[in-house]
mmCIF file of C-alpha atoms in Angstrom:
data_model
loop_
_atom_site.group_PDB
_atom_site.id
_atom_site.type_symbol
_atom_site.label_atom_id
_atom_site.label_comp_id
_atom_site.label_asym_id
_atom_site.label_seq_id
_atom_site.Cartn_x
_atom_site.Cartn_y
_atom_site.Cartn_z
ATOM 1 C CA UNK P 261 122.400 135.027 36.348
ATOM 2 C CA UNK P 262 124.544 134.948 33.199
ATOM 3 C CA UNK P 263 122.528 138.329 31.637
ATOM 4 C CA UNK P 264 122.567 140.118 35.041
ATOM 5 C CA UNK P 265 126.606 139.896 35.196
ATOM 6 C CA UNK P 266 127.355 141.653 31.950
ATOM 7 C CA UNK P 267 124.194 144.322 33.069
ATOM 8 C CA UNK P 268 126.197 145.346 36.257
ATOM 9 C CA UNK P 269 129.437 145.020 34.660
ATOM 10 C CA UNK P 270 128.082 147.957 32.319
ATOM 11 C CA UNK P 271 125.926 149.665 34.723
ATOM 12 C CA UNK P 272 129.704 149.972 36.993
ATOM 13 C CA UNK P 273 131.585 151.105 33.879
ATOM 14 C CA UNK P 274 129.273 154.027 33.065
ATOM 15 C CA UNK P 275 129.440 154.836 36.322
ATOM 16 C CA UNK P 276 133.149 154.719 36.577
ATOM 17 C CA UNK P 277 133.232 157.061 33.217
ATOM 18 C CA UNK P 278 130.951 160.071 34.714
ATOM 19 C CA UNK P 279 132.652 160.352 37.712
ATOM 20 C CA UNK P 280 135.533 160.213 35.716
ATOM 21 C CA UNK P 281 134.610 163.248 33.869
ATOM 22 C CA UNK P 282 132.283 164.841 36.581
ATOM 23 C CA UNK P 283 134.471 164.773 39.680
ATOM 24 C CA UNK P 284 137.911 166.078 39.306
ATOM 25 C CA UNK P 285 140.824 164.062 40.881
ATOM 26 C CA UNK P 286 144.620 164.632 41.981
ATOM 27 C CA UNK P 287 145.712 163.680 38.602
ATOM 28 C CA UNK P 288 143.944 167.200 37.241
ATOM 29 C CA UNK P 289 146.680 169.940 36.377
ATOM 30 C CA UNK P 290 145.080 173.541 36.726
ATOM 31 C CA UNK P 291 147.069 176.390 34.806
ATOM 32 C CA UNK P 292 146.758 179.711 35.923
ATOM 33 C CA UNK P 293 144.878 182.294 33.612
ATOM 34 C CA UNK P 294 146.864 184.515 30.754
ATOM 35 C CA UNK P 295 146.899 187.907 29.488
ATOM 36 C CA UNK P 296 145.816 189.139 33.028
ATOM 37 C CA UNK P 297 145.476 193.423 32.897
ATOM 38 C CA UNK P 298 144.144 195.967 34.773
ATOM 39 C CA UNK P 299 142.798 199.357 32.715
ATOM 40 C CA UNK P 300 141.444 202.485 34.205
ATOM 41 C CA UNK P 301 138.164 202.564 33.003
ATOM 42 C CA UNK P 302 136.745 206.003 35.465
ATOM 43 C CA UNK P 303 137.671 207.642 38.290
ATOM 44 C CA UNK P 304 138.448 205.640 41.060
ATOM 45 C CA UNK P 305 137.083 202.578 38.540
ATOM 46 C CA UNK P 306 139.232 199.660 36.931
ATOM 47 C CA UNK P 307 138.441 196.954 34.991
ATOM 48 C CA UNK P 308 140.272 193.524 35.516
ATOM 49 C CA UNK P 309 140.342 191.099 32.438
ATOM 50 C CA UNK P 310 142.057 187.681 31.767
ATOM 51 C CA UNK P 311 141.871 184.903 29.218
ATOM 52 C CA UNK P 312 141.754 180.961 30.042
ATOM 53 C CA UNK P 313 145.261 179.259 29.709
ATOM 54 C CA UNK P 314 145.107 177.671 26.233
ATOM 55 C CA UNK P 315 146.861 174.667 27.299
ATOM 56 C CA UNK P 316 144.442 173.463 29.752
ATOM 57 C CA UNK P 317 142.658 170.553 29.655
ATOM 58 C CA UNK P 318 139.042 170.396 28.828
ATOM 59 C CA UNK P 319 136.508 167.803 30.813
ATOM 60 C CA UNK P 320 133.249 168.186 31.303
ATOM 61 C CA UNK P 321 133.896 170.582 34.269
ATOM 62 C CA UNK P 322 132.975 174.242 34.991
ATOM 63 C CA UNK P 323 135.974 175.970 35.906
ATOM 64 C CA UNK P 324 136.054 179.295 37.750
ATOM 65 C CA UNK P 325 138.551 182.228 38.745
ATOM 66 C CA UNK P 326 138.847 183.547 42.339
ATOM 67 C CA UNK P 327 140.140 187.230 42.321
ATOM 68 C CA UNK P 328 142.168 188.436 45.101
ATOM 69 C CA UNK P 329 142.647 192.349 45.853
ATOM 70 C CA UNK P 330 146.010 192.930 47.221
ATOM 71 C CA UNK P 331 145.804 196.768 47.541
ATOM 72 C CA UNK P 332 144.930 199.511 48.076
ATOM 73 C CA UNK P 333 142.393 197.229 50.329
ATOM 74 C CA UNK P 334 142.357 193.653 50.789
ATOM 75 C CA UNK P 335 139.490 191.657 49.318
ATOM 76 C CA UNK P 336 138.709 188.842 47.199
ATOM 77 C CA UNK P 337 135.551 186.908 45.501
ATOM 78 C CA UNK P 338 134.665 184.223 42.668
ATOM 79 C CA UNK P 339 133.730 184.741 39.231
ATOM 80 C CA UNK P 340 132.550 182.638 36.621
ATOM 81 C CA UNK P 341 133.667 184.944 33.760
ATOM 82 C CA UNK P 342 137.122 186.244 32.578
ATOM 83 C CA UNK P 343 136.428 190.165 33.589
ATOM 84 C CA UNK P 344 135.683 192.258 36.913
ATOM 85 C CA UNK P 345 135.070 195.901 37.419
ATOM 86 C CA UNK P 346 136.217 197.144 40.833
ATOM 87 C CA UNK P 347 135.532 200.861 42.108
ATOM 88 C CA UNK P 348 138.385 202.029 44.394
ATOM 89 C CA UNK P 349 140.517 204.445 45.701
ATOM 90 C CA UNK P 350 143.575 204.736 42.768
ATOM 91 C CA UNK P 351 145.795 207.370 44.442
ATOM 92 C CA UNK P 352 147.724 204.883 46.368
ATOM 93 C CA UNK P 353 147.847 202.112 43.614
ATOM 94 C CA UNK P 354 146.330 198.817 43.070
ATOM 95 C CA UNK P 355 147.145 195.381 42.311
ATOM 96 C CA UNK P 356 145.135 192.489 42.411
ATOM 97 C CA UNK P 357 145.662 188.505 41.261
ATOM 98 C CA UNK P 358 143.594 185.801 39.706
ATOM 99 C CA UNK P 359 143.974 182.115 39.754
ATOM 100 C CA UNK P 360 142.014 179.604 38.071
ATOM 101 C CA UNK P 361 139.603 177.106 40.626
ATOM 102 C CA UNK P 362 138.156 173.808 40.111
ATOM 103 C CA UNK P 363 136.101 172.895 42.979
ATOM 104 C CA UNK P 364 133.144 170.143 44.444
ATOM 105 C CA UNK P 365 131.757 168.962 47.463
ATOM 106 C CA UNK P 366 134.980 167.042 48.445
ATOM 107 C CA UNK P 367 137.844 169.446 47.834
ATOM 108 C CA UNK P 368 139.344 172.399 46.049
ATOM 109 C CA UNK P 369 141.768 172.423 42.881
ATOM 110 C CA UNK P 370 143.427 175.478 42.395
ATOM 111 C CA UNK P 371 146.113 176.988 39.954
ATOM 112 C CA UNK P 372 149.062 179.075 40.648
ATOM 113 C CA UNK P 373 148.336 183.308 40.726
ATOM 114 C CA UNK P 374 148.952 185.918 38.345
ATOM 115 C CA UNK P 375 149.219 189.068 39.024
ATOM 116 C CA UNK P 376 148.987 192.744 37.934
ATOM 117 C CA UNK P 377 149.388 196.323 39.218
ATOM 118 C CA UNK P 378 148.853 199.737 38.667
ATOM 119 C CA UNK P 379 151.653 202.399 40.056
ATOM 120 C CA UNK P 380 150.185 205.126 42.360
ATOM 121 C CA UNK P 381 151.017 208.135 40.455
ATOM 122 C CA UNK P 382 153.557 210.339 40.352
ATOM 123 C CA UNK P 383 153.611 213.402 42.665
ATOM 124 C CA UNK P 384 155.941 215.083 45.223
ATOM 125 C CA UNK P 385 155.121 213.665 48.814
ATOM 126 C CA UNK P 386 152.658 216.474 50.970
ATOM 127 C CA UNK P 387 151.585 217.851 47.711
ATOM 128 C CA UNK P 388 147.891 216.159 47.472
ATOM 129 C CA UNK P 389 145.172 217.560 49.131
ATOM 130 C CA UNK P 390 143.607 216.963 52.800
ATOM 131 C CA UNK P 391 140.957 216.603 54.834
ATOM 132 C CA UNK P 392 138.461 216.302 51.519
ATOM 133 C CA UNK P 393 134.769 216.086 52.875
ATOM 134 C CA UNK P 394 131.624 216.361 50.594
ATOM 135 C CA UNK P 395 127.893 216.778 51.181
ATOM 136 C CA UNK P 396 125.161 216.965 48.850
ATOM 137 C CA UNK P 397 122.114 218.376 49.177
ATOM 138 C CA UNK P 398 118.577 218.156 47.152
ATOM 139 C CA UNK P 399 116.205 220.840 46.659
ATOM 140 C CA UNK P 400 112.660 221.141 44.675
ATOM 141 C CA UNK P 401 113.141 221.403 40.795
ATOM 142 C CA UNK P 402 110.028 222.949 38.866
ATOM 143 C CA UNK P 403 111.856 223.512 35.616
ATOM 144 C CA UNK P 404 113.031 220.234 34.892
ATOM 145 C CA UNK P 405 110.455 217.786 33.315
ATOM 146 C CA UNK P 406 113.127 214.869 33.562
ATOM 147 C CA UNK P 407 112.713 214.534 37.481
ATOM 148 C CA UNK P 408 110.956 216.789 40.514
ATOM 149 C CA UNK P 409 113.987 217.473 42.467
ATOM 150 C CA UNK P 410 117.713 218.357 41.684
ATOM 151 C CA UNK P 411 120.738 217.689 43.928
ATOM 152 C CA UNK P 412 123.754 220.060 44.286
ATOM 153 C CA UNK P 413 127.470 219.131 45.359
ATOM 154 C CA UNK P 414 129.666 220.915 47.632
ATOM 155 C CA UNK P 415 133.106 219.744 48.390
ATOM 156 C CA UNK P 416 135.538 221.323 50.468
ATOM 157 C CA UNK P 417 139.805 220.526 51.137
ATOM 158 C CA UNK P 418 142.374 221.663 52.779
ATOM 159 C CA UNK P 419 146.114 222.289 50.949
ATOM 160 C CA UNK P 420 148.853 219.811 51.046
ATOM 161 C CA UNK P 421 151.213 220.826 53.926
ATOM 162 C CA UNK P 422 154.137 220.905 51.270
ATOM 163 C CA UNK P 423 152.385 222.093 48.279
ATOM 164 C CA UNK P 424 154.045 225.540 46.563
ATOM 165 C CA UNK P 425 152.027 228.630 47.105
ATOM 166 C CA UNK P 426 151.465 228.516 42.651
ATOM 167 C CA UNK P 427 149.540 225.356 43.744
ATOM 168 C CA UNK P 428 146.455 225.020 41.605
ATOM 169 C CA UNK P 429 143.591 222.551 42.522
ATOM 170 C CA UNK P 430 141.187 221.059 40.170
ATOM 171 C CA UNK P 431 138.285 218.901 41.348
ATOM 172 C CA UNK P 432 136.208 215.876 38.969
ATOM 173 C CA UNK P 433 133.476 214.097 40.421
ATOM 174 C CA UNK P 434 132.272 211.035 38.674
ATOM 175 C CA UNK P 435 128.610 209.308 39.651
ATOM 176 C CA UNK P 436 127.613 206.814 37.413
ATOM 177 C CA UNK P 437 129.071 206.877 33.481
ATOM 178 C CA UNK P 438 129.041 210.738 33.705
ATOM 179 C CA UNK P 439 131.633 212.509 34.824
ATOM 180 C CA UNK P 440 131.853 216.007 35.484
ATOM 181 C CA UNK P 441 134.964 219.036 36.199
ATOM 182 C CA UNK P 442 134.166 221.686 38.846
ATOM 183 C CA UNK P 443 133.635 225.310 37.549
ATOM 184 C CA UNK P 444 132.802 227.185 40.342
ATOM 185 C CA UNK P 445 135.626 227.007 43.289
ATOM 186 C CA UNK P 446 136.204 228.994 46.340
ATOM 187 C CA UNK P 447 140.113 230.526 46.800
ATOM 188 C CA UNK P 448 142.117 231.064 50.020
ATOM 189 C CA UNK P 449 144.123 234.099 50.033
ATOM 190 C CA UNK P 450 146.563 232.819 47.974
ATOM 191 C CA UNK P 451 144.367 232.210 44.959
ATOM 192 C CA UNK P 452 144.658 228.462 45.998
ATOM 193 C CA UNK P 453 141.105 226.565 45.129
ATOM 194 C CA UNK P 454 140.032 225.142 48.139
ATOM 195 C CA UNK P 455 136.379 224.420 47.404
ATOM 196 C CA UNK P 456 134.070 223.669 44.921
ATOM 197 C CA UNK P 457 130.434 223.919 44.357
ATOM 198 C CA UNK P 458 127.928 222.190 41.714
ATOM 199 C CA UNK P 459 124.784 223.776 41.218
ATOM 200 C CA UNK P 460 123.377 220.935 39.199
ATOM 201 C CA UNK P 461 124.701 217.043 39.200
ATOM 202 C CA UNK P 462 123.215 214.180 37.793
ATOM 203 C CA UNK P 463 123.337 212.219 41.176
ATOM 204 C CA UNK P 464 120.880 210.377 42.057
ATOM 205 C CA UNK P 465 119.396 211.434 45.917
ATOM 206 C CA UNK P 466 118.633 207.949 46.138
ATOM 207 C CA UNK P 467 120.802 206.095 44.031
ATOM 208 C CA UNK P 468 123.237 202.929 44.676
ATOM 209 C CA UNK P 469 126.007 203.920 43.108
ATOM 210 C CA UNK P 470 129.059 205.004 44.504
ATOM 211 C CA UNK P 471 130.099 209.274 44.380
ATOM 212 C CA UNK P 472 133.878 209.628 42.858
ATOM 213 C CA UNK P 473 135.677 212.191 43.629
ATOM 214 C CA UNK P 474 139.417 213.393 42.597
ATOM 215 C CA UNK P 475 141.639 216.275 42.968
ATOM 216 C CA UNK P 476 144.429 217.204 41.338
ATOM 217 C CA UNK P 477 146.625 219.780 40.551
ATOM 218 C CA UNK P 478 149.969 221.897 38.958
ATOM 219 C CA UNK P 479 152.600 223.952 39.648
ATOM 220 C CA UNK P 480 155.412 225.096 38.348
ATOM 221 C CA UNK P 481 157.577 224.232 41.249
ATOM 222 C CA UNK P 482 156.376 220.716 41.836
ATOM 223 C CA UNK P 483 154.519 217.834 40.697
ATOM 224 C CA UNK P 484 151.166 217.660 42.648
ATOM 225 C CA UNK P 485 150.101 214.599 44.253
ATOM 226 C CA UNK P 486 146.657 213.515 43.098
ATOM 227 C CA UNK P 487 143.804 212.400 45.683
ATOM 228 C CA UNK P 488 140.566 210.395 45.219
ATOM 229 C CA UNK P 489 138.046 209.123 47.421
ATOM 230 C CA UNK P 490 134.242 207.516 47.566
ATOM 231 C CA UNK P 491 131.656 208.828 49.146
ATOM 232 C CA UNK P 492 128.251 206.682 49.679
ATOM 233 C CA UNK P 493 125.098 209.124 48.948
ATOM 234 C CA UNK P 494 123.765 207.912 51.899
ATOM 235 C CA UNK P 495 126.415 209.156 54.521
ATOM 236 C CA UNK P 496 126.389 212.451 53.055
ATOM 237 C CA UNK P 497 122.075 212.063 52.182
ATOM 238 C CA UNK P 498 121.215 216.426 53.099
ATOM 239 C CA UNK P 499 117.812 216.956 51.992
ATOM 240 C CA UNK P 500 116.364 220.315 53.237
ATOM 241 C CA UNK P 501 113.575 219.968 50.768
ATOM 242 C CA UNK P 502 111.582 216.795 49.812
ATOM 243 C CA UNK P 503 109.295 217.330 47.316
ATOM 244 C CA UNK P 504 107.396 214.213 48.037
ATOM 245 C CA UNK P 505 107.005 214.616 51.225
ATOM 246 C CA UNK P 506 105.437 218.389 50.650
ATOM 247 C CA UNK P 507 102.848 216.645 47.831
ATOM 248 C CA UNK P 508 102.060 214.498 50.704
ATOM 249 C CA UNK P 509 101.193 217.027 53.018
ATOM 250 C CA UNK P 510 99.104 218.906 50.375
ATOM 251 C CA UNK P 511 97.104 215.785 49.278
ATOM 252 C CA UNK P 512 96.456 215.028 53.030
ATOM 253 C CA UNK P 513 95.099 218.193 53.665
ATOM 254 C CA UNK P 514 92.774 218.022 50.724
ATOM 255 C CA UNK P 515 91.411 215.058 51.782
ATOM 256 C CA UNK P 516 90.733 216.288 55.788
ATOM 257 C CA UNK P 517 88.857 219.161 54.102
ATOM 258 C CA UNK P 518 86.866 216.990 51.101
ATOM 259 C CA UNK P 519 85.761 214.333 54.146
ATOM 260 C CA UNK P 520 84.753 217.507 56.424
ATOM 261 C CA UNK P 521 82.941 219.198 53.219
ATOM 262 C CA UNK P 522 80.990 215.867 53.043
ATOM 263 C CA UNK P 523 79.947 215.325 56.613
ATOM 264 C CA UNK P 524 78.632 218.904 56.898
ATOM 265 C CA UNK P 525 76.462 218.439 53.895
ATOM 266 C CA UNK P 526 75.578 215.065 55.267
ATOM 267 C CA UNK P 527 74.542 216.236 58.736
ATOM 268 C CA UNK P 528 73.209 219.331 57.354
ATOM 269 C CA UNK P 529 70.749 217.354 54.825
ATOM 270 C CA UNK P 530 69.542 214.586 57.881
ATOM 271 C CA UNK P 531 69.365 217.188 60.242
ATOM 272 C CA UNK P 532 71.498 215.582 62.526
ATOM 273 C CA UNK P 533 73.767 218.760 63.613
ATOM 274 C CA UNK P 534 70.420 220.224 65.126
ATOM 275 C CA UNK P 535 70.049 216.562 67.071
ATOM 276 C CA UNK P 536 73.793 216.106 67.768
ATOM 277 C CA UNK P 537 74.153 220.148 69.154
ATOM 278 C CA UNK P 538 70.958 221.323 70.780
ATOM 279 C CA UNK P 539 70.221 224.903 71.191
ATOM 280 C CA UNK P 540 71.492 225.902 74.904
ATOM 281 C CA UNK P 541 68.672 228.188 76.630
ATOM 282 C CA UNK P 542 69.442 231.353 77.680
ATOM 283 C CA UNK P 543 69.579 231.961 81.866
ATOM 284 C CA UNK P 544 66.841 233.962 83.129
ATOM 285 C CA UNK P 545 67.649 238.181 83.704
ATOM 286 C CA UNK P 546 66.334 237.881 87.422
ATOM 287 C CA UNK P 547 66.924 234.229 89.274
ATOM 288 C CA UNK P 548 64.830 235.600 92.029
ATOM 289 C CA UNK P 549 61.682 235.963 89.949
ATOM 290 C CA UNK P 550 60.416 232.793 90.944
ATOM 291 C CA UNK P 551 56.894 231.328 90.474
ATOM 292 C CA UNK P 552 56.572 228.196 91.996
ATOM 293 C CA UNK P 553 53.146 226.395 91.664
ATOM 294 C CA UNK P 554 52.652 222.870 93.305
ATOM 295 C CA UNK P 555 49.107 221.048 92.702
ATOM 296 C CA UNK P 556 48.410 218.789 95.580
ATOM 297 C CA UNK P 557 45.131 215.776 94.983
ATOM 298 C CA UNK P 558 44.092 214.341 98.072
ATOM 299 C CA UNK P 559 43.162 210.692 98.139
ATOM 300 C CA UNK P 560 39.600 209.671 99.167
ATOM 301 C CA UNK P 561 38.235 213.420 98.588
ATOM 302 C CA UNK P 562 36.646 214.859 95.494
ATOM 303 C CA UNK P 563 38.182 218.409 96.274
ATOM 304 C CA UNK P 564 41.385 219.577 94.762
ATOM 305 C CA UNK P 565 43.473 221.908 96.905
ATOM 306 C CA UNK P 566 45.598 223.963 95.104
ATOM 307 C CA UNK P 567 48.414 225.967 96.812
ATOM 308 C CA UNK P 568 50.169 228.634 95.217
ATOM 309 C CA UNK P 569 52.937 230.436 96.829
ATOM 310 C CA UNK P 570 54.378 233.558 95.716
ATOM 311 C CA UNK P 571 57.299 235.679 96.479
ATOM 312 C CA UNK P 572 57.197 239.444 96.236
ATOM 313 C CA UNK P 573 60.130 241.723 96.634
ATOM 314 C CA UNK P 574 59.783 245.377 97.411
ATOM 315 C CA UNK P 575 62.412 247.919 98.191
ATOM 316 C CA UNK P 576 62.806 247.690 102.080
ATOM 317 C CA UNK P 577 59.494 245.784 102.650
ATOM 318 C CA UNK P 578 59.005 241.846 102.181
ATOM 319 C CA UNK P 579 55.361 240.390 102.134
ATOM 320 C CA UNK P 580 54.269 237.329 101.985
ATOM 321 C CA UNK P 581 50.930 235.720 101.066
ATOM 322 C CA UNK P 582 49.866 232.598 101.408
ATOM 323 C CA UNK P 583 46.297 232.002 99.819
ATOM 324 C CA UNK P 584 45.078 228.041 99.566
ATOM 325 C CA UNK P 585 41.643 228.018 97.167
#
């Protein structure tokens, strides 16, 4: 009894100490995160980035940030790191704010936000563009050896309501890392851009990733207003031509006419077409032409009597002869 006392009085204390540095309690000061900014990194892309607060003090704890969007859209999520891209919409600003989180089964520690913001940017009001829709579309590509098909842009806007006639539109579509300016546009009759096509891209018909697109502009009367928006591939998916799907049909086809190609031979070499499809007789030239012979054996007589019965026709005259032998 005297050794087991001092072997739970030692078992308790170790307990004691890794709860102690395991579970966090009241007495636990969080401090917020430092050096929180937010850089454009893309079109309609940011990244957010923040240090840990030097002063805070270390256990044996994972601690975590929870990022909160404030606008243009709210949103927020956990990270374990000290950096977050977002893609969004910048036209109308954005701001977001960080705190730092401590948290177990039992409860939640947090820290006190910080916060950052990027201005929307500059622009006379009715300026930007409106009513901005874009579709792609992917067609067959035989002189490419990096991929069979290639997928073309076409975007289309209508001019701000308050935007000077010396408006001038300029559209950038990012996908990706790559990012590309529009060369080919379509005027009004004002020599205003109001559409823009991309022979080539290097979007993906099937990828994740979001489509970017801004457009800005000048003039010498105003400053224009610049747009952006995202676009998922999928809601604006217009594929005429599927290249896969016409190697399908081609290697289907092949194979109908290689598996016919082998049962001919195979019926052909067994004989079985002859079997399977008999010869049909031809019908007679003259149905009435009819020889009928019937062969009658009586039972307890030795004689056969044979009756034969024919029919002879004769223009205007019908004779018939019965002879029994």
């Amino acid at each position: 009894m005297i050794i087991v006392a001092p072997v739970l009085l030692i078992l308790l204390g170790a307990t004691k100490i890794l709860q102690a540095d395991l579970l966090p309690d009241e007495k636990i000061s969080l401090l917020p995160p430092v050096n929180f900014t937010i850089k454009v990194t893309g079109l309609a892309q940011v990244l957010l980035h923040w240090k840990p607060n030097p002063d805070q003090e270390q256990r044996n704890v994972n601690l975590e940030y929870q990022v909160k969007i404030n606008a243009p859209k709210e949103d927020d999520y956990e990270t374990g790191i000290t950096e977050s891209k977002c893609v969004t919409i910048l036209h109308k600003g954005f701001s977001a704010s960080v705190r730092t989180i401590l948290q177990n089964d039992h409860s939640l520690l947090a820290s006190s936000w910080v916060s950052a913001e990027l201005h929307a940017p500059p622009g006379s009001p009715g300026t930007s563009i409106v009513n901005l829709t874009c579709t792609t579309n992917t067609t067959e590509d035989n002189y490419s050896h990096l991929r069979s098909y290639q997928v073309s842009l076409h975007c289309t806007w209508l001019v701000g309501t308050d935007a000077p006639e010396d408006t001038q539109y300029f559209l950038y579509y990012r996908y990706g890392s790559w990012t590309e300016e529009c060369q080919e546009y379509s005027k009004d009759t004002l020599g205003r851009n109001i559409a823009c096509w991309f022979p080539r891209t290097f979007i993906l018909s099937k990828g994740r990733d979001w489509l970017a697109v801004l457009v800005n502009g000048s003039s010498k009367h105003s400053a224009i207003k610049p747009f952006d928006q995202l676009f998922a591939l999928h809601a604006i998916g217009n594929d005429e031509h599927k290249p896969l799907r016409k190697w399908f049909l081609i290697v289907l086809m092949a194979t109908i006419c290689f598996i016919l190609l082998i049962l001919s031979l195979v019926c052909k070499i067994c004989h079985l077409w002859i079997k399977l499809f008999p010869p049909i007789p031809a019908p007679k030239s003259n149905i009435k032409d009819l020889f009928v012979t019937t062969n009658y054996e009586k039972a307890g007589s030795s004689e056969t009597e044979i009756e034969v019965i024919c029919y002879i026709e004769k223009p205007g005259v019908e004779t018939l002869e019965d002879s029994v032998f």
